[in-house]
mmCIF file with all atom_site columns, C-alpha atoms and ligand atoms in Angstrom:
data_model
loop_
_atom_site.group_PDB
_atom_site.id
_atom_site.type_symbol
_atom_site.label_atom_id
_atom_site.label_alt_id
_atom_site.label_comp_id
_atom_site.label_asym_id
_atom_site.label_entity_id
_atom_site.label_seq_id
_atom_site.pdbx_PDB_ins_code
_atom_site.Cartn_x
_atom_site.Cartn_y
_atom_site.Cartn_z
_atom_site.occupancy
_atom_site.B_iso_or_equiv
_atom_site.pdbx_formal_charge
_atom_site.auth_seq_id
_atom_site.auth_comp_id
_atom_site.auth_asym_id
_atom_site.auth_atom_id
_atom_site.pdbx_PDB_model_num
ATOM   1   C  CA  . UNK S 1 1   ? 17.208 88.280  27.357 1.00 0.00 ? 945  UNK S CA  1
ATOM   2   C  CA  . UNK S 1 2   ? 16.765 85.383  25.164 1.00 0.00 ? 946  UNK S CA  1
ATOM   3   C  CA  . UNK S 1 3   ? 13.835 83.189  26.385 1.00 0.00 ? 947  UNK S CA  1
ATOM   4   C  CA  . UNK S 1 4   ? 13.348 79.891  26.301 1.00 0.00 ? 948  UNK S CA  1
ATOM   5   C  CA  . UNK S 1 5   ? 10.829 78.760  23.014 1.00 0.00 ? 949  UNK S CA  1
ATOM   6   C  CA  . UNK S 1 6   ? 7.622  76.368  23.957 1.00 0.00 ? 950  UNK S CA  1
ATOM   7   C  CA  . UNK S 1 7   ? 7.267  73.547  22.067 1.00 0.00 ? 951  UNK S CA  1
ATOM   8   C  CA  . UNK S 1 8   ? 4.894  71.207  20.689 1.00 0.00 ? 952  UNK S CA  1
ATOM   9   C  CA  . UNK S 1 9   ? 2.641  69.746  23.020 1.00 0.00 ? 953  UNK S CA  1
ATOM   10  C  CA  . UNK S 1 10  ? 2.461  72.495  25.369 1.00 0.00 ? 954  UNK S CA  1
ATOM   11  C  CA  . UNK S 1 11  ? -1.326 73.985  26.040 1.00 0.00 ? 955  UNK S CA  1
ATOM   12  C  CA  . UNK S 1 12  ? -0.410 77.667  25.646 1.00 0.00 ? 956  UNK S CA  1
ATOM   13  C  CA  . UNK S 1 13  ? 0.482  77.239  21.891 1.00 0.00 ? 957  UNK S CA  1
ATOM   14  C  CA  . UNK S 1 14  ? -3.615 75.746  21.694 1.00 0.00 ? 958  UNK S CA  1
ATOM   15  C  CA  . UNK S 1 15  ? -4.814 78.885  22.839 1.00 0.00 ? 959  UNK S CA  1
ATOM   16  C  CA  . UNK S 1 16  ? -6.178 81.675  20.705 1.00 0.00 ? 960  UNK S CA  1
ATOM   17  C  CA  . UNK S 1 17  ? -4.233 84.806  22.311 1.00 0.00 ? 961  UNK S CA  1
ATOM   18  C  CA  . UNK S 1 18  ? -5.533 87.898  23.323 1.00 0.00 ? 962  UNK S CA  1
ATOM   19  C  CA  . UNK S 1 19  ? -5.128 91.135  22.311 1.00 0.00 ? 963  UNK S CA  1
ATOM   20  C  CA  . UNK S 1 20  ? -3.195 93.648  24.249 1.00 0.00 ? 964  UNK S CA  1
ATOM   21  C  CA  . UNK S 1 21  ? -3.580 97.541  25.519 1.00 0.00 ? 965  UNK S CA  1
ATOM   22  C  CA  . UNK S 1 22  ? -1.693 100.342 25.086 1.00 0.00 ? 966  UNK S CA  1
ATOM   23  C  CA  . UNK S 1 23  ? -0.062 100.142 28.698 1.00 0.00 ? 967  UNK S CA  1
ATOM   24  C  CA  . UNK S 1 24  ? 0.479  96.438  28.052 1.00 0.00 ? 968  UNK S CA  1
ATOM   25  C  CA  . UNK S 1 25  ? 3.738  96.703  31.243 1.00 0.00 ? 969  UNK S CA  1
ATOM   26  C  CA  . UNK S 1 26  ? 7.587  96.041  30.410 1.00 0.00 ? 970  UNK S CA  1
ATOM   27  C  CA  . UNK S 1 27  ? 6.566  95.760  26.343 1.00 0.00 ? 971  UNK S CA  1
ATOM   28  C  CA  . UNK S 1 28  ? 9.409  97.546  25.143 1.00 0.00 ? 972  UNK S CA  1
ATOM   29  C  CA  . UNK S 1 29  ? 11.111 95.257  27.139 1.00 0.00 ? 973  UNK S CA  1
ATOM   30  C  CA  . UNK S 1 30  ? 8.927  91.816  25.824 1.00 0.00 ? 974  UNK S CA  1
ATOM   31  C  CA  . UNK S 1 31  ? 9.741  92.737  22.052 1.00 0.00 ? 975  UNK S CA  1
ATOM   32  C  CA  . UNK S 1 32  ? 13.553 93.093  22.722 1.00 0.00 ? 976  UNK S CA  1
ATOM   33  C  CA  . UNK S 1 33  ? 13.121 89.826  24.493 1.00 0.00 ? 977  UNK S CA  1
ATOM   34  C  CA  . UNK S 1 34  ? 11.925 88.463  21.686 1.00 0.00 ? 978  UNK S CA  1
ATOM   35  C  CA  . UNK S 1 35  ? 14.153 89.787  19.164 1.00 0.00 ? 979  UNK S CA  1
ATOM   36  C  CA  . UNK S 1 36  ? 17.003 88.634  21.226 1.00 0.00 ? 980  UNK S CA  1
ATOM   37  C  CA  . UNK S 1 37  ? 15.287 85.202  21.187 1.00 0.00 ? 981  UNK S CA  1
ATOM   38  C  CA  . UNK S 1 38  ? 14.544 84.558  17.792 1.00 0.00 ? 982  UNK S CA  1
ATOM   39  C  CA  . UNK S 1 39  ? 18.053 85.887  16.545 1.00 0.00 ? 983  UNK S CA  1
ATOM   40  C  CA  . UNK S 1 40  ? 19.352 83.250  18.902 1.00 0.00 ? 984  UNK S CA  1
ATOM   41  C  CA  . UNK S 1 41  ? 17.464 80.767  17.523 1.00 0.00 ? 985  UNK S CA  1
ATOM   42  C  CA  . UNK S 1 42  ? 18.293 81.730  13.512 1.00 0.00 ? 986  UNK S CA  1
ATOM   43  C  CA  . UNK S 1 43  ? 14.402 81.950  13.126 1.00 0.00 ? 987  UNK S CA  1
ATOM   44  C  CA  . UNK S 1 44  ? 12.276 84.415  11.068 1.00 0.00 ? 988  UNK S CA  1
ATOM   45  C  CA  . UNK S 1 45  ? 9.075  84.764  12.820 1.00 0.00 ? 989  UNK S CA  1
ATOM   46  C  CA  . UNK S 1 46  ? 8.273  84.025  16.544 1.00 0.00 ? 990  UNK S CA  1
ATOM   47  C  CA  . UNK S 1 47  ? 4.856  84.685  17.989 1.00 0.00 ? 991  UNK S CA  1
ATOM   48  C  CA  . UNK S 1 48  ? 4.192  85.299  21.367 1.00 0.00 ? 992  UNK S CA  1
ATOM   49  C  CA  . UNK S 1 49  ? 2.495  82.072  22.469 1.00 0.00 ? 993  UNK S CA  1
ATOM   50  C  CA  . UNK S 1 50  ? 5.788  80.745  21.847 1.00 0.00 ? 994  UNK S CA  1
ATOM   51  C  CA  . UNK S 1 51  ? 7.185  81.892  24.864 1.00 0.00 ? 995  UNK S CA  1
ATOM   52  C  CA  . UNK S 1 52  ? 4.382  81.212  26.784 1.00 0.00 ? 996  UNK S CA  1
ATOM   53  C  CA  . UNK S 1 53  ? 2.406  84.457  26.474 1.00 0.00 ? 997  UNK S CA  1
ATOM   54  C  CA  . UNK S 1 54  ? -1.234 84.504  25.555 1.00 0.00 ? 998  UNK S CA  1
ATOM   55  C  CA  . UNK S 1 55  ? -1.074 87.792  23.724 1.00 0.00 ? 999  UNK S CA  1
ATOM   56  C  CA  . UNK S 1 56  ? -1.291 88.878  20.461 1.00 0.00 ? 1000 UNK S CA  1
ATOM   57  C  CA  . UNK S 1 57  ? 2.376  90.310  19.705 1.00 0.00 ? 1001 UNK S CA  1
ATOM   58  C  CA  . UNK S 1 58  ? 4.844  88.924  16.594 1.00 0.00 ? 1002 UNK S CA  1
ATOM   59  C  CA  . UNK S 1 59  ? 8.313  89.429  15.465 1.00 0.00 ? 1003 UNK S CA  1
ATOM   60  C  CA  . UNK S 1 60  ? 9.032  89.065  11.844 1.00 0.00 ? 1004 UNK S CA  1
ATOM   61  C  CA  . UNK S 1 61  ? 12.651 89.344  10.334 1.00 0.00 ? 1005 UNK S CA  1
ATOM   62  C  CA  . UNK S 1 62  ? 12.961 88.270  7.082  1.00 0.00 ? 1006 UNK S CA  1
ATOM   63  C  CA  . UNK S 1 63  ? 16.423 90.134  6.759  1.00 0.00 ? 1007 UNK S CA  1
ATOM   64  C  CA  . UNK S 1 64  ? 17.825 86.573  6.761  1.00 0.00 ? 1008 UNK S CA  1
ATOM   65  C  CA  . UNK S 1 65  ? 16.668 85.212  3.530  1.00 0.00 ? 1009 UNK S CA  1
ATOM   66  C  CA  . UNK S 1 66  ? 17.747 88.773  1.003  1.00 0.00 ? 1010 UNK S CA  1
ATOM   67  C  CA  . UNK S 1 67  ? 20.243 86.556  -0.443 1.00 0.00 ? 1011 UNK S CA  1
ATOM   68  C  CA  . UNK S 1 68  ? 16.870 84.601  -2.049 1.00 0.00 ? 1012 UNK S CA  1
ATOM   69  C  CA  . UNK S 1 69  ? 14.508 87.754  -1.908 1.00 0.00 ? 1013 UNK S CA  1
ATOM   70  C  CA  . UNK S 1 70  ? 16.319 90.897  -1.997 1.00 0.00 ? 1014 UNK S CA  1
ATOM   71  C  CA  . UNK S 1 71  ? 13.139 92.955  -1.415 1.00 0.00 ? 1015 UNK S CA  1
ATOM   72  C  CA  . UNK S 1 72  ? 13.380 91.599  2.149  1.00 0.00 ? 1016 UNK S CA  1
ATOM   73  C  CA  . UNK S 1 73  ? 16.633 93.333  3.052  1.00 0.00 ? 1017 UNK S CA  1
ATOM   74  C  CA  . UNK S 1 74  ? 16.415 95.251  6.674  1.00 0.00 ? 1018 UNK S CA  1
ATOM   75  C  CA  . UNK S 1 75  ? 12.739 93.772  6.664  1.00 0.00 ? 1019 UNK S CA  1
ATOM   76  C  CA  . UNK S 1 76  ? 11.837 93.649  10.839 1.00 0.00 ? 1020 UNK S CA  1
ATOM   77  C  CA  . UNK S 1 77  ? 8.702  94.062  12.676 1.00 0.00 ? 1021 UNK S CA  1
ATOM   78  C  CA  . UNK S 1 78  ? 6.548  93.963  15.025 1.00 0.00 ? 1022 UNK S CA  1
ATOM   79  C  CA  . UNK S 1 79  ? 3.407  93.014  14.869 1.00 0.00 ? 1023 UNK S CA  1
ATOM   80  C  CA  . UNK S 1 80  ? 0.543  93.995  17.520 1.00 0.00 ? 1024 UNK S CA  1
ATOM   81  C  CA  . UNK S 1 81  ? -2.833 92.644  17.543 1.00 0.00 ? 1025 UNK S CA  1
ATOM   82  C  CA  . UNK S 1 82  ? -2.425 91.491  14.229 1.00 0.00 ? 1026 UNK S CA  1
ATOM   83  C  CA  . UNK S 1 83  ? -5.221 90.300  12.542 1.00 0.00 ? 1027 UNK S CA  1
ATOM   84  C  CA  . UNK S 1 84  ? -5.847 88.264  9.007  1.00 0.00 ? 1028 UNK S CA  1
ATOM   85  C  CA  . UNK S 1 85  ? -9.333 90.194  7.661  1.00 0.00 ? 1029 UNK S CA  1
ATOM   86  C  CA  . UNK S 1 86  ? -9.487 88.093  4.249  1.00 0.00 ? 1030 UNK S CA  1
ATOM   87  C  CA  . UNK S 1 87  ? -7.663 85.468  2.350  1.00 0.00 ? 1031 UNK S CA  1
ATOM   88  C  CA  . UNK S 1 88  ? -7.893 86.811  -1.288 1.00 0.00 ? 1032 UNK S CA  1
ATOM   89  C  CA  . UNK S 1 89  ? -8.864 83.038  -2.353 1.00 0.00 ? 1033 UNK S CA  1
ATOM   90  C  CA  . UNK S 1 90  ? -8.454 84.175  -5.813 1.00 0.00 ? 1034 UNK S CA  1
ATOM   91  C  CA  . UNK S 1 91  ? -5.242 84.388  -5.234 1.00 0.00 ? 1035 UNK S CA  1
ATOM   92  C  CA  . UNK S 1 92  ? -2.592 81.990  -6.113 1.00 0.00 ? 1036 UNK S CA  1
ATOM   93  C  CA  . UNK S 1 93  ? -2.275 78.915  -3.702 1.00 0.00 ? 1037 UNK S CA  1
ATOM   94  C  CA  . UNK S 1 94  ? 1.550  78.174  -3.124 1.00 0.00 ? 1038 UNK S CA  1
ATOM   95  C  CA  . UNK S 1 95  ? 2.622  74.956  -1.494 1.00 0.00 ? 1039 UNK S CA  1
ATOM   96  C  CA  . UNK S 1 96  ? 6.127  75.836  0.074  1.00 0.00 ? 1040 UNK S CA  1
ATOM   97  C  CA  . UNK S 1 97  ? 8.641  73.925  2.771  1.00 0.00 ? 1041 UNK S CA  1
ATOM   98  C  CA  . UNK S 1 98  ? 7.795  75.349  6.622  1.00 0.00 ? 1042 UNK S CA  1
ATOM   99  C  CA  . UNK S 1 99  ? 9.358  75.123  9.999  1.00 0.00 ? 1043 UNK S CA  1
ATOM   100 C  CA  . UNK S 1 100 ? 8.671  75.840  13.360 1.00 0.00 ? 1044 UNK S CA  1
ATOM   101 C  CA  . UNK S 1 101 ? 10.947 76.712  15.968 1.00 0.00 ? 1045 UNK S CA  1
ATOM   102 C  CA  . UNK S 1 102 ? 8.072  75.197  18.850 1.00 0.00 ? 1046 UNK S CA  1
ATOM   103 C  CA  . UNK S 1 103 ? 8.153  72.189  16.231 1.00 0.00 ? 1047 UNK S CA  1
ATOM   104 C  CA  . UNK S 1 104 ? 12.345 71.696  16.430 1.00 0.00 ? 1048 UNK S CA  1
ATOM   105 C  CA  . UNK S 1 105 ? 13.653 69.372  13.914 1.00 0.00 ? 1049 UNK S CA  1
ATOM   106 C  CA  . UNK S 1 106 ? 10.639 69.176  11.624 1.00 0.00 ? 1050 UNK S CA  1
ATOM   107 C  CA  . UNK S 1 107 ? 9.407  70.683  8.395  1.00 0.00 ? 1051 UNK S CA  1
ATOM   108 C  CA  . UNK S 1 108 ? 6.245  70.094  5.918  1.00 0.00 ? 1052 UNK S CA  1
ATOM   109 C  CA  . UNK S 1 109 ? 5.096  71.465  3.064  1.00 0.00 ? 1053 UNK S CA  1
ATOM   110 C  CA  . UNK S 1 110 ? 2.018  74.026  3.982  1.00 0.00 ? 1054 UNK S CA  1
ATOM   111 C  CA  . UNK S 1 111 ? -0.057 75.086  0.951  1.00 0.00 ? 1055 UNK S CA  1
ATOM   112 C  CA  . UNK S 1 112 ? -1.145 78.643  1.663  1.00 0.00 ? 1056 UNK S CA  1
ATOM   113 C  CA  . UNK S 1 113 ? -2.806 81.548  -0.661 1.00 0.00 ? 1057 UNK S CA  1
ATOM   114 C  CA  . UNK S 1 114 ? -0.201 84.205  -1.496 1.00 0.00 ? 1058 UNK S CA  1
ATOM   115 C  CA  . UNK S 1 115 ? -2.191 86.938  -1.005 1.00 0.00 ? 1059 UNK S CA  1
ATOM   116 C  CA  . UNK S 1 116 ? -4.293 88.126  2.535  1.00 0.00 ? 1060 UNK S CA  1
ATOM   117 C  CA  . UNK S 1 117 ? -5.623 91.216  4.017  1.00 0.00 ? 1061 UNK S CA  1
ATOM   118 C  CA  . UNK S 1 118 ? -4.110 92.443  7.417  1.00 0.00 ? 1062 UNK S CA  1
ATOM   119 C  CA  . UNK S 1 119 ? -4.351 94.807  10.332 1.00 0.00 ? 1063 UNK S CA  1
ATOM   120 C  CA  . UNK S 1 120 ? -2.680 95.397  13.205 1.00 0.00 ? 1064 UNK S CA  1
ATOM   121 C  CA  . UNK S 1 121 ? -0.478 97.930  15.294 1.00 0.00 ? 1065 UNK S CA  1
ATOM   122 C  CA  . UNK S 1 122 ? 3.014  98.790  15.174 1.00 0.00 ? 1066 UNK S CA  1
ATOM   123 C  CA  . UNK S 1 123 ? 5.389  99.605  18.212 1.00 0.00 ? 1067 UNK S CA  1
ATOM   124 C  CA  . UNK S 1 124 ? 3.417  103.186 18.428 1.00 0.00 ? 1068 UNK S CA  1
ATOM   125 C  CA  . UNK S 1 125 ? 0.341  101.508 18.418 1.00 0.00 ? 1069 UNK S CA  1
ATOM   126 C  CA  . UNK S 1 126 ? -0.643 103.212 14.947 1.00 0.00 ? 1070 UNK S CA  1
ATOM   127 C  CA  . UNK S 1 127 ? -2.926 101.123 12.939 1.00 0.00 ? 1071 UNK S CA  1
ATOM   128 C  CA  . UNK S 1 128 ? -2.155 99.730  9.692  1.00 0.00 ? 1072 UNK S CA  1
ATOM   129 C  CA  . UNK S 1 129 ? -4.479 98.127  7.055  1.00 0.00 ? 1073 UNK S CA  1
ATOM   130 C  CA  . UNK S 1 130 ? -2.563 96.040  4.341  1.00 0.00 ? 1074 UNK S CA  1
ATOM   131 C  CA  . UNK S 1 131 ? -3.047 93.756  1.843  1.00 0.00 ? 1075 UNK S CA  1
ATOM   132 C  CA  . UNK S 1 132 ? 0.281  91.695  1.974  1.00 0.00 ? 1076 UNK S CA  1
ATOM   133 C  CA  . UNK S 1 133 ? 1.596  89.687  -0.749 1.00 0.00 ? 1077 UNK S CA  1
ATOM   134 C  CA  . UNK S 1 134 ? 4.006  86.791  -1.939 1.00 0.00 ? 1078 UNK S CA  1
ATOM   135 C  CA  . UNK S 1 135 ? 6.622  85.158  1.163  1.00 0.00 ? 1079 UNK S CA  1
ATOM   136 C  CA  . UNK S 1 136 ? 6.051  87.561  3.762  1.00 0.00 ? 1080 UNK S CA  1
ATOM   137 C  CA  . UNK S 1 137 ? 1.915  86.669  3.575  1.00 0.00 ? 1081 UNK S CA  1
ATOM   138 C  CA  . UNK S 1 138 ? 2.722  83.022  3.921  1.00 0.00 ? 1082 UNK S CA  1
ATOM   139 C  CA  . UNK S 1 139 ? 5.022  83.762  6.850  1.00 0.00 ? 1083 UNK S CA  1
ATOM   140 C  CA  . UNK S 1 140 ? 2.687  86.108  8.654  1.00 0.00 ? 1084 UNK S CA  1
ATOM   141 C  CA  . UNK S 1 141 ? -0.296 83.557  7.953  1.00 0.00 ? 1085 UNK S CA  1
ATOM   142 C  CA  . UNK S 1 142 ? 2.134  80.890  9.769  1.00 0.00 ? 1086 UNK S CA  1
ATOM   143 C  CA  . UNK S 1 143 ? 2.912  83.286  12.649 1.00 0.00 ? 1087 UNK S CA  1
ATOM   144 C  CA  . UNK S 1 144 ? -0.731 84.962  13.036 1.00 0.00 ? 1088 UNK S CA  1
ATOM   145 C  CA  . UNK S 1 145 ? -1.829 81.044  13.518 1.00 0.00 ? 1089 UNK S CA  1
ATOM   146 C  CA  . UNK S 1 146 ? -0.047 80.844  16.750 1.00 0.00 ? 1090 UNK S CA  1
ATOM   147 C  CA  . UNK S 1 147 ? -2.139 83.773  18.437 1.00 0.00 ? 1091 UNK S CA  1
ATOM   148 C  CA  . UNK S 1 148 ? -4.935 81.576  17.063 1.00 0.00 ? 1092 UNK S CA  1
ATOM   149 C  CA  . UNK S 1 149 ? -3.739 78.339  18.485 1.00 0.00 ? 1093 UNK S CA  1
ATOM   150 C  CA  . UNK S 1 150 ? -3.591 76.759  15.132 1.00 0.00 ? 1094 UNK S CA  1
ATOM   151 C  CA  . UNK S 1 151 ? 0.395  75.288  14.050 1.00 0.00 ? 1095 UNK S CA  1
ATOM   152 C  CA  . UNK S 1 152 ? 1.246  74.539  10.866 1.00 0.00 ? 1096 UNK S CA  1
ATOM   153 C  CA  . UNK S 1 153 ? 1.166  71.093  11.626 1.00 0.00 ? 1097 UNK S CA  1
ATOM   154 C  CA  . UNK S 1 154 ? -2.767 70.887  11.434 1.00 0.00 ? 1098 UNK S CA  1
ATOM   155 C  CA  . UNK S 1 155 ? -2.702 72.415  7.876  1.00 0.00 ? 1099 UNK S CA  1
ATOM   156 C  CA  . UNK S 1 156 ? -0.417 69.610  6.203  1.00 0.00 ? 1100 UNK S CA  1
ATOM   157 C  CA  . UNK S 1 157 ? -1.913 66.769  3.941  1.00 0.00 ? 1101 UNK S CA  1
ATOM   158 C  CA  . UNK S 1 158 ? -3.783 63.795  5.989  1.00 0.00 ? 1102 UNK S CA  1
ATOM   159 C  CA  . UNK S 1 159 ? -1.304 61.385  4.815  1.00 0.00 ? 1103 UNK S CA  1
ATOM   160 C  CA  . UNK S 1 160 ? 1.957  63.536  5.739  1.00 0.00 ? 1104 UNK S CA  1
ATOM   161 C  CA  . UNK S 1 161 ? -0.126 64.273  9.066  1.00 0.00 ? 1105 UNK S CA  1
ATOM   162 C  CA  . UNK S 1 162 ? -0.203 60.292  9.848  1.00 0.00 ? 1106 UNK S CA  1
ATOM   163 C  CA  . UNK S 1 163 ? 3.876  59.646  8.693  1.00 0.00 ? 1107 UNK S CA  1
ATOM   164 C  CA  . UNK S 1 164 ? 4.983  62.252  11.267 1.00 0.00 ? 1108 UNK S CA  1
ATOM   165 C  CA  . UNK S 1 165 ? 2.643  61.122  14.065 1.00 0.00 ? 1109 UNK S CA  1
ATOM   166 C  CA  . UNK S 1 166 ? 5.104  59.210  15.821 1.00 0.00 ? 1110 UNK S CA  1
ATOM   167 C  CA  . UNK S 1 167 ? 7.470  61.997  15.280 1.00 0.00 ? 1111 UNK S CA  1
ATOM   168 C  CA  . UNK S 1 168 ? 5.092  64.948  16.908 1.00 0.00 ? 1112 UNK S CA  1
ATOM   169 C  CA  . UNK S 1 169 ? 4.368  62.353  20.150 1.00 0.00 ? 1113 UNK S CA  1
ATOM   170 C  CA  . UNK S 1 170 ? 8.380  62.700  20.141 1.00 0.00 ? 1114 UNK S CA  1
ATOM   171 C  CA  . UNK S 1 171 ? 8.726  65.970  20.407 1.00 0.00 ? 1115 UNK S CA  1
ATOM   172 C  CA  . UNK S 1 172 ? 5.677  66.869  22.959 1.00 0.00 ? 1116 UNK S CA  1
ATOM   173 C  CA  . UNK S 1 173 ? 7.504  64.155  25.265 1.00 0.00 ? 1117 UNK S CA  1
ATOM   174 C  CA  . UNK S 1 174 ? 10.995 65.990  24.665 1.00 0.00 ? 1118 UNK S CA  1
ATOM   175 C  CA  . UNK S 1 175 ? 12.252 63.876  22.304 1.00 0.00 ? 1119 UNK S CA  1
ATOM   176 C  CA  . UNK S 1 176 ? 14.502 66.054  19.693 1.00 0.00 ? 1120 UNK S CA  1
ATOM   177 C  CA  . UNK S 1 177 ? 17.843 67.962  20.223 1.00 0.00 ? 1121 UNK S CA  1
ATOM   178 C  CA  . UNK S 1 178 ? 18.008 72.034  19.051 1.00 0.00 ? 1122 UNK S CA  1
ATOM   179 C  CA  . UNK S 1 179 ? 20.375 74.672  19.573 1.00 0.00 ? 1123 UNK S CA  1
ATOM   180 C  CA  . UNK S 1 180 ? 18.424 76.825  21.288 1.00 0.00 ? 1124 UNK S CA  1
ATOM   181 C  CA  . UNK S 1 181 ? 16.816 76.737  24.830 1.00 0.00 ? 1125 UNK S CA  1
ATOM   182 C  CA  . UNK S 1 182 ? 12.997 75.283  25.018 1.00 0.00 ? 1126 UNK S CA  1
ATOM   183 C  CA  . UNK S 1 183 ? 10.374 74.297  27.465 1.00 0.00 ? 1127 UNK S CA  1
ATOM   184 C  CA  . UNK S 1 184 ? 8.034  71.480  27.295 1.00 0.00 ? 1128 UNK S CA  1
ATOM   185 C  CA  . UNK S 1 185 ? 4.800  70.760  28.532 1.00 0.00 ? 1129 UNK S CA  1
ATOM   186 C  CA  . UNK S 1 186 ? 5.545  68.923  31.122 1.00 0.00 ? 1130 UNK S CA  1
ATOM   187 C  CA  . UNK S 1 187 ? 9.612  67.259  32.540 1.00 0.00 ? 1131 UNK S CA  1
HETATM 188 ZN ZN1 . LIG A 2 .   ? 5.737  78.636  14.185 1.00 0.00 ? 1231 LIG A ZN1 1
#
């Protein structure tokens, strides 16, 4: 079932999510949901917040872009109770073009480093411990934001921040067109 994507403006994407248990119910069911969702929506990451859950679950499909990275071919997972442990801040800093699908319409340039230290479960609920590298660390950094109710929004320049003010105001009052279905904070 494709679900509808909550944008910017609405309280549950300010909340830091929580994790979830093993007998979390129906989340075979929530993951296919939000597969479903985010191929509807041509997107490569959607957290959970994003459809209105308070819960610490991710989708990442990065099969999309193998034409530009070819190492990402068949890449798709799921990510449960991620966590970022470290930012290797040795690491290089990269300042790269981002979108959101909560944020329709828009996109900034984030600078991120390219190189972090993660944990989290997959769909068995076996633990992994990575250190994750290059696109697929700046995309999880963007997505493991939203369980911490942080956008990428809040992580552009000051002055960029202040040119799309008028624009953000916009979108939490509805203001934008997308192709796919959303819900705002308030009709
Ligand atoms: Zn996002």
């Amino acid at each position: 079932m494709i679900l509808p994507i909550y944008t910017y403006g609405h309280p549950v994407l300010r909340k830091v999510a929580d994790d979830i248990p093993a007998d979390y119910p129906d989340l075979d069911q929530l993951i296919s949901n939000m597969y479903e969702t985010l191929d509807a929506s041509s997107g490569i990451g959607l957290a959970a917040p994003q459809i209105g859950k308070s819960i610490r679950v991710v989708v990442i499909d990065l099969d999309v872009l193998k034409d530009e990275f070819p190492e990402y071919a068949g890449y798709r997972h799921v990510f449960i109770n991620p966590h970022i442990v470290e930012i290797d801040k040795n690491s290089e800093k990269v300042n790269m073009e981002e979108g959101c699908l909560s944020v329709p319409g828009l996109s900034e340039n984030v600078t991120r480093y390219s190189r972090i230290h993660v944990q989290y479960l997959d769909e068995q609920f076996q633990p992994h411990d990575e250190w994750v590298e290059g696109y697929l660390a700046r995309v999880m950094q963007h997505e493991f934001d939203h369980l911490e109710g942080v956008m990428y929004v809040d992580r552009i320049t000051p002055f960029r921040k202040q040119i799309i003010r008028n624009k953000l105001r916009g979108i939490a009052q509805g203001k934008f067109s997308c192709s796919y279905k959303t819900k705002l904070a308030r009709k």
